[in-house]
Coordinates of C-alpha atoms in Angstrom, one line a residue:
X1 CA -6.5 -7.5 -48.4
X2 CA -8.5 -10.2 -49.6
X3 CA -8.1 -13.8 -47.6
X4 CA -8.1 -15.3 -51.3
X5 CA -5.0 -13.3 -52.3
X6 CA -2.9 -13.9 -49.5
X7 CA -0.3 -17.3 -49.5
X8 CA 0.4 -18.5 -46.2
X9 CA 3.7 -18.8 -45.2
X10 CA 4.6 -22.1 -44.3
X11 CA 8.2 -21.5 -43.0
X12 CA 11.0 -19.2 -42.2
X13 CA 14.1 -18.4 -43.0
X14 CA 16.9 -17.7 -41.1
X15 CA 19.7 -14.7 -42.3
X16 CA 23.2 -16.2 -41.5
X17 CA 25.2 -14.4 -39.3
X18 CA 27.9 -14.6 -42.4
X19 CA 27.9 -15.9 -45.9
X20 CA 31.5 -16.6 -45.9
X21 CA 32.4 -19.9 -45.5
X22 CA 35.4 -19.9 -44.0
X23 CA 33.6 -17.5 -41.2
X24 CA 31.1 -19.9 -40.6
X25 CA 33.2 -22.4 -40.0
X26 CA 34.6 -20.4 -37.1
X27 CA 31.5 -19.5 -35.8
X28 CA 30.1 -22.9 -35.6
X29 CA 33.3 -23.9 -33.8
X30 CA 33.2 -20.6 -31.1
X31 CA 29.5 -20.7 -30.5
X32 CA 29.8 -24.7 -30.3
X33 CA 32.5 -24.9 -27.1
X34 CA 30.7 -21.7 -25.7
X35 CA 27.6 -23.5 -26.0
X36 CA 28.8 -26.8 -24.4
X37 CA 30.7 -24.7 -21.8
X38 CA 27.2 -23.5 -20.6
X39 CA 25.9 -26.3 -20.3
X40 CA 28.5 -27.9 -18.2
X41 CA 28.6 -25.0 -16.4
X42 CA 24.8 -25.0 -15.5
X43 CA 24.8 -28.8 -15.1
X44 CA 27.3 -29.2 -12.6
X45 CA 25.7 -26.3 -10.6
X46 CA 22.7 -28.4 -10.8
X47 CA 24.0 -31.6 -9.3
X48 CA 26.3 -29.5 -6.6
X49 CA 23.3 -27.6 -5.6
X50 CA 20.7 -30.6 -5.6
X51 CA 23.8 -33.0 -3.9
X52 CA 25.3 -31.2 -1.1
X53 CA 23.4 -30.5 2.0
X54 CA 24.8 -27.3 2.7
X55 CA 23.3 -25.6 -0.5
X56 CA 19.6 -26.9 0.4
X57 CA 18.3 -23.5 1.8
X58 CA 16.3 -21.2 -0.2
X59 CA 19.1 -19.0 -1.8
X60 CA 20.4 -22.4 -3.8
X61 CA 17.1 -23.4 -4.5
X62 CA 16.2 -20.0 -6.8
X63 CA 19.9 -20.5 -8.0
X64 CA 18.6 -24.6 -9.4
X65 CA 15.8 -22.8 -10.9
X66 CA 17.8 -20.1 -12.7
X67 CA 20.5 -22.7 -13.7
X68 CA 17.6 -24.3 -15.2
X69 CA 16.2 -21.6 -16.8
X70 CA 20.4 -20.5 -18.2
X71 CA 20.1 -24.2 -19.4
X72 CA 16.9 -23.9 -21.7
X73 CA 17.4 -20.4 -23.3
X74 CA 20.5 -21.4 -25.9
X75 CA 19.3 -24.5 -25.9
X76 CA 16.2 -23.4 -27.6
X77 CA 17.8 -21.1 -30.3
X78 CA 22.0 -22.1 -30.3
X79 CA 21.2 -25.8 -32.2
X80 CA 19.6 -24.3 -35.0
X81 CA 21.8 -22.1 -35.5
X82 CA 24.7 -24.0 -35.0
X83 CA 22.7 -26.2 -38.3
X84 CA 22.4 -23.1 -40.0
X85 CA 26.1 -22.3 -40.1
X86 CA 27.7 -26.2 -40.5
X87 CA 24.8 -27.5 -42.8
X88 CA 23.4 -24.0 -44.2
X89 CA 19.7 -25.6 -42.9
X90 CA 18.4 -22.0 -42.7
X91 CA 14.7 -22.7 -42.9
X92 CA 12.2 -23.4 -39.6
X93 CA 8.5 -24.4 -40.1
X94 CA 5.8 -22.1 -39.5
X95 CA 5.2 -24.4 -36.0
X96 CA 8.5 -24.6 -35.1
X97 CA 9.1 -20.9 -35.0
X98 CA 5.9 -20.8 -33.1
X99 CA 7.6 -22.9 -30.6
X100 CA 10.9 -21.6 -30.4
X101 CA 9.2 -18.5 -30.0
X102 CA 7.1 -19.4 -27.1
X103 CA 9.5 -21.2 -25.2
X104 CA 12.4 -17.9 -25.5
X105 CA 9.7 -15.8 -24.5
X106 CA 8.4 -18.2 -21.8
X107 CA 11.7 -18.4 -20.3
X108 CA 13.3 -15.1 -20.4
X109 CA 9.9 -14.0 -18.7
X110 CA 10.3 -16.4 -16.0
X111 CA 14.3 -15.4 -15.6
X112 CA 13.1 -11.6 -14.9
X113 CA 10.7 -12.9 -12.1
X114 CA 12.8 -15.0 -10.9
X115 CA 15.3 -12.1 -10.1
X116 CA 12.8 -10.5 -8.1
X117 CA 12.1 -13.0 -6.2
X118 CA 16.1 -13.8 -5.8
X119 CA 16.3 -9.9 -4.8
X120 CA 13.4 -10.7 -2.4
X121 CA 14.8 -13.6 -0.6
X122 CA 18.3 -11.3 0.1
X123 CA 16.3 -8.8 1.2
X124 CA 14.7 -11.0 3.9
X125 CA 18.2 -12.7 4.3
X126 CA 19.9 -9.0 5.1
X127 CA 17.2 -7.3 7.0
X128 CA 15.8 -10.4 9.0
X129 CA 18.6 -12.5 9.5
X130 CA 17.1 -14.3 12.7
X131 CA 14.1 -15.2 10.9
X132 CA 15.0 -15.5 7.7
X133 CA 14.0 -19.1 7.1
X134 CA 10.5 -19.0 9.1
X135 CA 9.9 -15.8 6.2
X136 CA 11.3 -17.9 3.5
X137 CA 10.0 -21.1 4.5
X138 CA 9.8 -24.6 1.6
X139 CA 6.4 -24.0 1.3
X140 CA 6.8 -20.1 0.5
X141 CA 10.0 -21.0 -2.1
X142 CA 7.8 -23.9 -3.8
X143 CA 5.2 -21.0 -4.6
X144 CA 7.1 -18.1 -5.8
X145 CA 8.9 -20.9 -7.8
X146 CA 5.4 -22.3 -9.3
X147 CA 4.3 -18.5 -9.3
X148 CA 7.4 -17.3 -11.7
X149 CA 7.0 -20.2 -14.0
X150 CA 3.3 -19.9 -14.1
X151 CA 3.7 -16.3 -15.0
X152 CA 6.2 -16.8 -18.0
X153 CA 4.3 -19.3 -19.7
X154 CA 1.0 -17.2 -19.3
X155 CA 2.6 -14.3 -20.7
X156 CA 4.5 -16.0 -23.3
X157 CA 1.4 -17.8 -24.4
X158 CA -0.5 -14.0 -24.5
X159 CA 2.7 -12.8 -26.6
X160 CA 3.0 -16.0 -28.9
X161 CA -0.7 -16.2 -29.8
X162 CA -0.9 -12.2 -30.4
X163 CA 1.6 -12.4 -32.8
X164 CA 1.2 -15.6 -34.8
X165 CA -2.4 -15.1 -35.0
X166 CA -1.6 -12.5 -37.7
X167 CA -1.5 -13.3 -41.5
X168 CA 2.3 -14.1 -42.6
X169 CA 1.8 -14.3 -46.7
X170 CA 4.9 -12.2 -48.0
X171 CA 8.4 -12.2 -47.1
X172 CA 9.9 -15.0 -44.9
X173 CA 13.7 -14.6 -44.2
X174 CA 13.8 -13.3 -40.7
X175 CA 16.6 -10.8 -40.0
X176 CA 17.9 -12.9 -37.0
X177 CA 19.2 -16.5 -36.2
X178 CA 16.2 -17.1 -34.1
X179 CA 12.3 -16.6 -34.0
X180 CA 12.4 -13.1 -32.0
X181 CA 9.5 -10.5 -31.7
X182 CA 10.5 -7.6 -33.6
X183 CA 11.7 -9.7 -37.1
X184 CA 8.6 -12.3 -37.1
X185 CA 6.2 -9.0 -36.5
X186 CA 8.2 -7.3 -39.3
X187 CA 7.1 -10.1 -41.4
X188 CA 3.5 -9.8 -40.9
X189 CA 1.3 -8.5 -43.3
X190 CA -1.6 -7.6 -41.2
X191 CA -1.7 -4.3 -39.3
X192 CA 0.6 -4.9 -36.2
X193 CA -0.5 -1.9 -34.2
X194 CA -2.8 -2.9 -31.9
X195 CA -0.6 -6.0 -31.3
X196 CA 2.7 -4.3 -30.5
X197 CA 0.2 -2.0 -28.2
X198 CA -0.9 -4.7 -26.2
X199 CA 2.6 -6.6 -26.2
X200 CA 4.0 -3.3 -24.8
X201 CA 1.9 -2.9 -22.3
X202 CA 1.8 -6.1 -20.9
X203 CA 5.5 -6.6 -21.1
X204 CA 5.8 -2.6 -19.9
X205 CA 3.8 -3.8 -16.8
X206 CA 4.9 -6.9 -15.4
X207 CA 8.6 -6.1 -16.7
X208 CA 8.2 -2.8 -14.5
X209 CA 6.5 -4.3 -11.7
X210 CA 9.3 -7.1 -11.2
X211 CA 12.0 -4.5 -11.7
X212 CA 10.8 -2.3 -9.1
X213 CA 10.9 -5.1 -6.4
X214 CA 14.5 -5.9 -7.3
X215 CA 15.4 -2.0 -7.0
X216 CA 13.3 -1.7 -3.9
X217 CA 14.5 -4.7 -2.4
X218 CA 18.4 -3.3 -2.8
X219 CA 17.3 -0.1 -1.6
X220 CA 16.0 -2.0 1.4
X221 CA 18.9 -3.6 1.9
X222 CA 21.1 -0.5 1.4
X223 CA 19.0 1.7 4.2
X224 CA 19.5 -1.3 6.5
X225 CA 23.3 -1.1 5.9
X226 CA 23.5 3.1 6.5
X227 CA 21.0 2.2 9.8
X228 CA 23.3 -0.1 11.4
X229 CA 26.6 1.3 10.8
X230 CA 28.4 -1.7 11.7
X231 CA 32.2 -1.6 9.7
X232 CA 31.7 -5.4 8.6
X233 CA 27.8 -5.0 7.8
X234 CA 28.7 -3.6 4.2
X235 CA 31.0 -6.9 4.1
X236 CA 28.6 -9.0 5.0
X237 CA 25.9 -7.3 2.9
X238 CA 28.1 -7.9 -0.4
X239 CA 28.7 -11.4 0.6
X240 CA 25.4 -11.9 0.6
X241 CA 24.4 -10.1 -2.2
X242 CA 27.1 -9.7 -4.9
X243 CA 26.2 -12.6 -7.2
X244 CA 23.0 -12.0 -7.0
X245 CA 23.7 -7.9 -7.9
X246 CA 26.2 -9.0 -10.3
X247 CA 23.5 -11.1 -12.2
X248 CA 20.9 -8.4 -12.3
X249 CA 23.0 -6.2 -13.6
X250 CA 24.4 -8.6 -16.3
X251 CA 20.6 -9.2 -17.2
X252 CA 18.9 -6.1 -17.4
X253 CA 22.3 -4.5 -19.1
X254 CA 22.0 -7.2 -22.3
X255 CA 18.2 -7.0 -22.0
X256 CA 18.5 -3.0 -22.6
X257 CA 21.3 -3.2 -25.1
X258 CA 18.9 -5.8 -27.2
X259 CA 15.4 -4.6 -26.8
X260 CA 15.4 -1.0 -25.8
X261 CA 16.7 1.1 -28.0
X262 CA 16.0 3.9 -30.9
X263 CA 14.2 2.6 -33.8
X264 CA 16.5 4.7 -35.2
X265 CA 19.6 3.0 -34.5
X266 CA 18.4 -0.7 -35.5
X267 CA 20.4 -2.6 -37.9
X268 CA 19.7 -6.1 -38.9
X269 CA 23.4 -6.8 -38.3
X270 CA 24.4 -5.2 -35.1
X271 CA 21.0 -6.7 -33.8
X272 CA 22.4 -10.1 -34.3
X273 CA 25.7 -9.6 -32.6
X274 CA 24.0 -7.4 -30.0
X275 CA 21.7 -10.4 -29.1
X276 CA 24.7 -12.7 -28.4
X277 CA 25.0 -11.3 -25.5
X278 CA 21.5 -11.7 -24.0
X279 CA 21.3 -15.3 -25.4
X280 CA 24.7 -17.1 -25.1
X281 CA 26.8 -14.8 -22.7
X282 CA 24.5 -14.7 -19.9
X283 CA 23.8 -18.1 -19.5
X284 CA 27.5 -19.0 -19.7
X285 CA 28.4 -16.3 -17.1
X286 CA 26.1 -16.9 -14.2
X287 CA 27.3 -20.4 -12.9
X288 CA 31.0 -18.8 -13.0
X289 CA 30.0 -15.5 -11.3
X290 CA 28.1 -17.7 -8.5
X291 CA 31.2 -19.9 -8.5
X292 CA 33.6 -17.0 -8.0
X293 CA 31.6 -15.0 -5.3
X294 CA 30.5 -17.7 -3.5
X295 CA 32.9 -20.1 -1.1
X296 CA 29.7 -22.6 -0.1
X297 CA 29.1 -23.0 -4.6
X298 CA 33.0 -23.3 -4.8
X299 CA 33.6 -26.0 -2.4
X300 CA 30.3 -27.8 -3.6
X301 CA 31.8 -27.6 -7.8
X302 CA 34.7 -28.7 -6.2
X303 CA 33.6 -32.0 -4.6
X304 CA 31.5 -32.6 -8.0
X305 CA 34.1 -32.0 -10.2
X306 CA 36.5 -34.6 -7.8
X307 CA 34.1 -37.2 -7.4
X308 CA 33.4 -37.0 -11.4

């Protein structure tokens, strides 16, 4: 194609989740309170977690840095479309999807190393209780917490400039409420091969590499369980390790229902619902699944909450 033929797309357009007024109207109003409800939610696990003494140990510090990171995701994609939906501002500049692209992808990668290194740290916590915090020392924390955020804004910058790089010059309504992978690549009018190539493999390896240390750090923990045979070790063990499992699963389960599936079974419109869940549901789930399984987190909200 010839580079005088082509007209660059300047911006995008969003496909409303419904063209029915009275719909959107609802929509605005139940993604609005589950929107604010996240944030609360985040915040005040934030100020519990940085304010009480008794949560400054490694385990709490992760949990600040996925609060933060449950704080940034809807807030990079649920304002705009809460505009789309009250106002009908549908449209994003060609930079501003670029951004909102980078920062989704920047932090959902640093979320999934983040979960290893969570899974990690309650491996150590399990298996080598007695030296748990020489292992997991401040210095140690600060650089897996540097290392996970490093990573996700490298590989988010590798991602963002693969794709936006390309030549956008036809279509521009993006089958989504937000700037995601597969409907911006869709939109490209260059050959996307090679790109979707290196995207998968790159994503294929480090997503691969920090699931296996959160399966191999669980299986850890389990052999250390069957080796003791102590009746209140499995007790302990889900104590220690519940919320943490109970994330993971929470994660990778939206993650899989969103991205990995049959080509075969996409639809525009189920793709929207189906990325609900990995967008607004997670984030508003893990402060009240820490809160529930966790009597030190409880106790901390609690004082928060009374002195507020």
């Amino acid at each position: 194609m010839q580079r005088g033929n082509l007209s660059a797309v300047s911006e995008f357009v969003f496909v409303g989740l419904s063209d029915a007024p009275e719909i959107r109207l609802l929509l605005f109003v139940l993604f609005l309170l589950v929107y604010l409800a996240t944030m609360a939610g985040n915040i005040t696990l934030l100020i519990a977690i940085s304010t009480d003494s008794h949560l400054h140990s490694p385990m709490y510090f992760f949990l600040g840095n996925l609060s933060l990171l449950d704080l940034l995701c809807p807030t990079i994609t649920v304002p705009k479309m809460l505009g789309a939906l009250l106002l009908e501002h549908k449209e994003i500049s060609f930079s501003g999807c670029l951004f909102q692209h980078f920062s989704l992808i920047a932090v959902v990668g640093t979320e999934i190393f983040l979960l290893a290194v969570m899974a990690y740290d309650r491996y150590v916590a399990v298996c080598h209780p007695l030296r748990y915090l020489s292992i997991v020392s401040t210095k140690l924390c600060a650089q897996l917490a540097l290392g996970t955020w490093a990573t996700g804004l490298l590989n988010s910058l590798l991602h963002t400039s693969l794709v936006f790089t390309l030549s956008f010059c036809g279509p521009n309504r993006i089958q989504q409420y937000y700037c995601d992978l597969p409907p911006v690549l869709a939109l490209s009018c260059s050959s996307t091969h090679s790109t979707e190539l290196v995207i998968l493999v790159v994503a294929g390896v480090l997503g691969s590499g920090a699931c296996v240390v959160t399966v191999a750090s669980y299986i850890c923990i389990l052999q250390e369980i069957l080796a003791r045979k102590s009746p209140g070790m499995w007790h302990k063990a889900f104590s220690t390790c519940g919320s943490h499992l109970a994330v993971v699963c929470l994660f990778y389960g939206t993650t899989i229902c969103t991205y990995v599936r049959p080509s075969s079974t996409y639809s525009p419109h189920w793709d929207r619902v189906v990325s609900m869940l990995y967008g607004m549901l997670t984030p508003l789930l893990n402060p009240i699944i820490y809160s529930l399984r966790n009597k030190e987190v409880k106790y901390a909200l609690k004082r928060v909450i009374s002195q507020v």
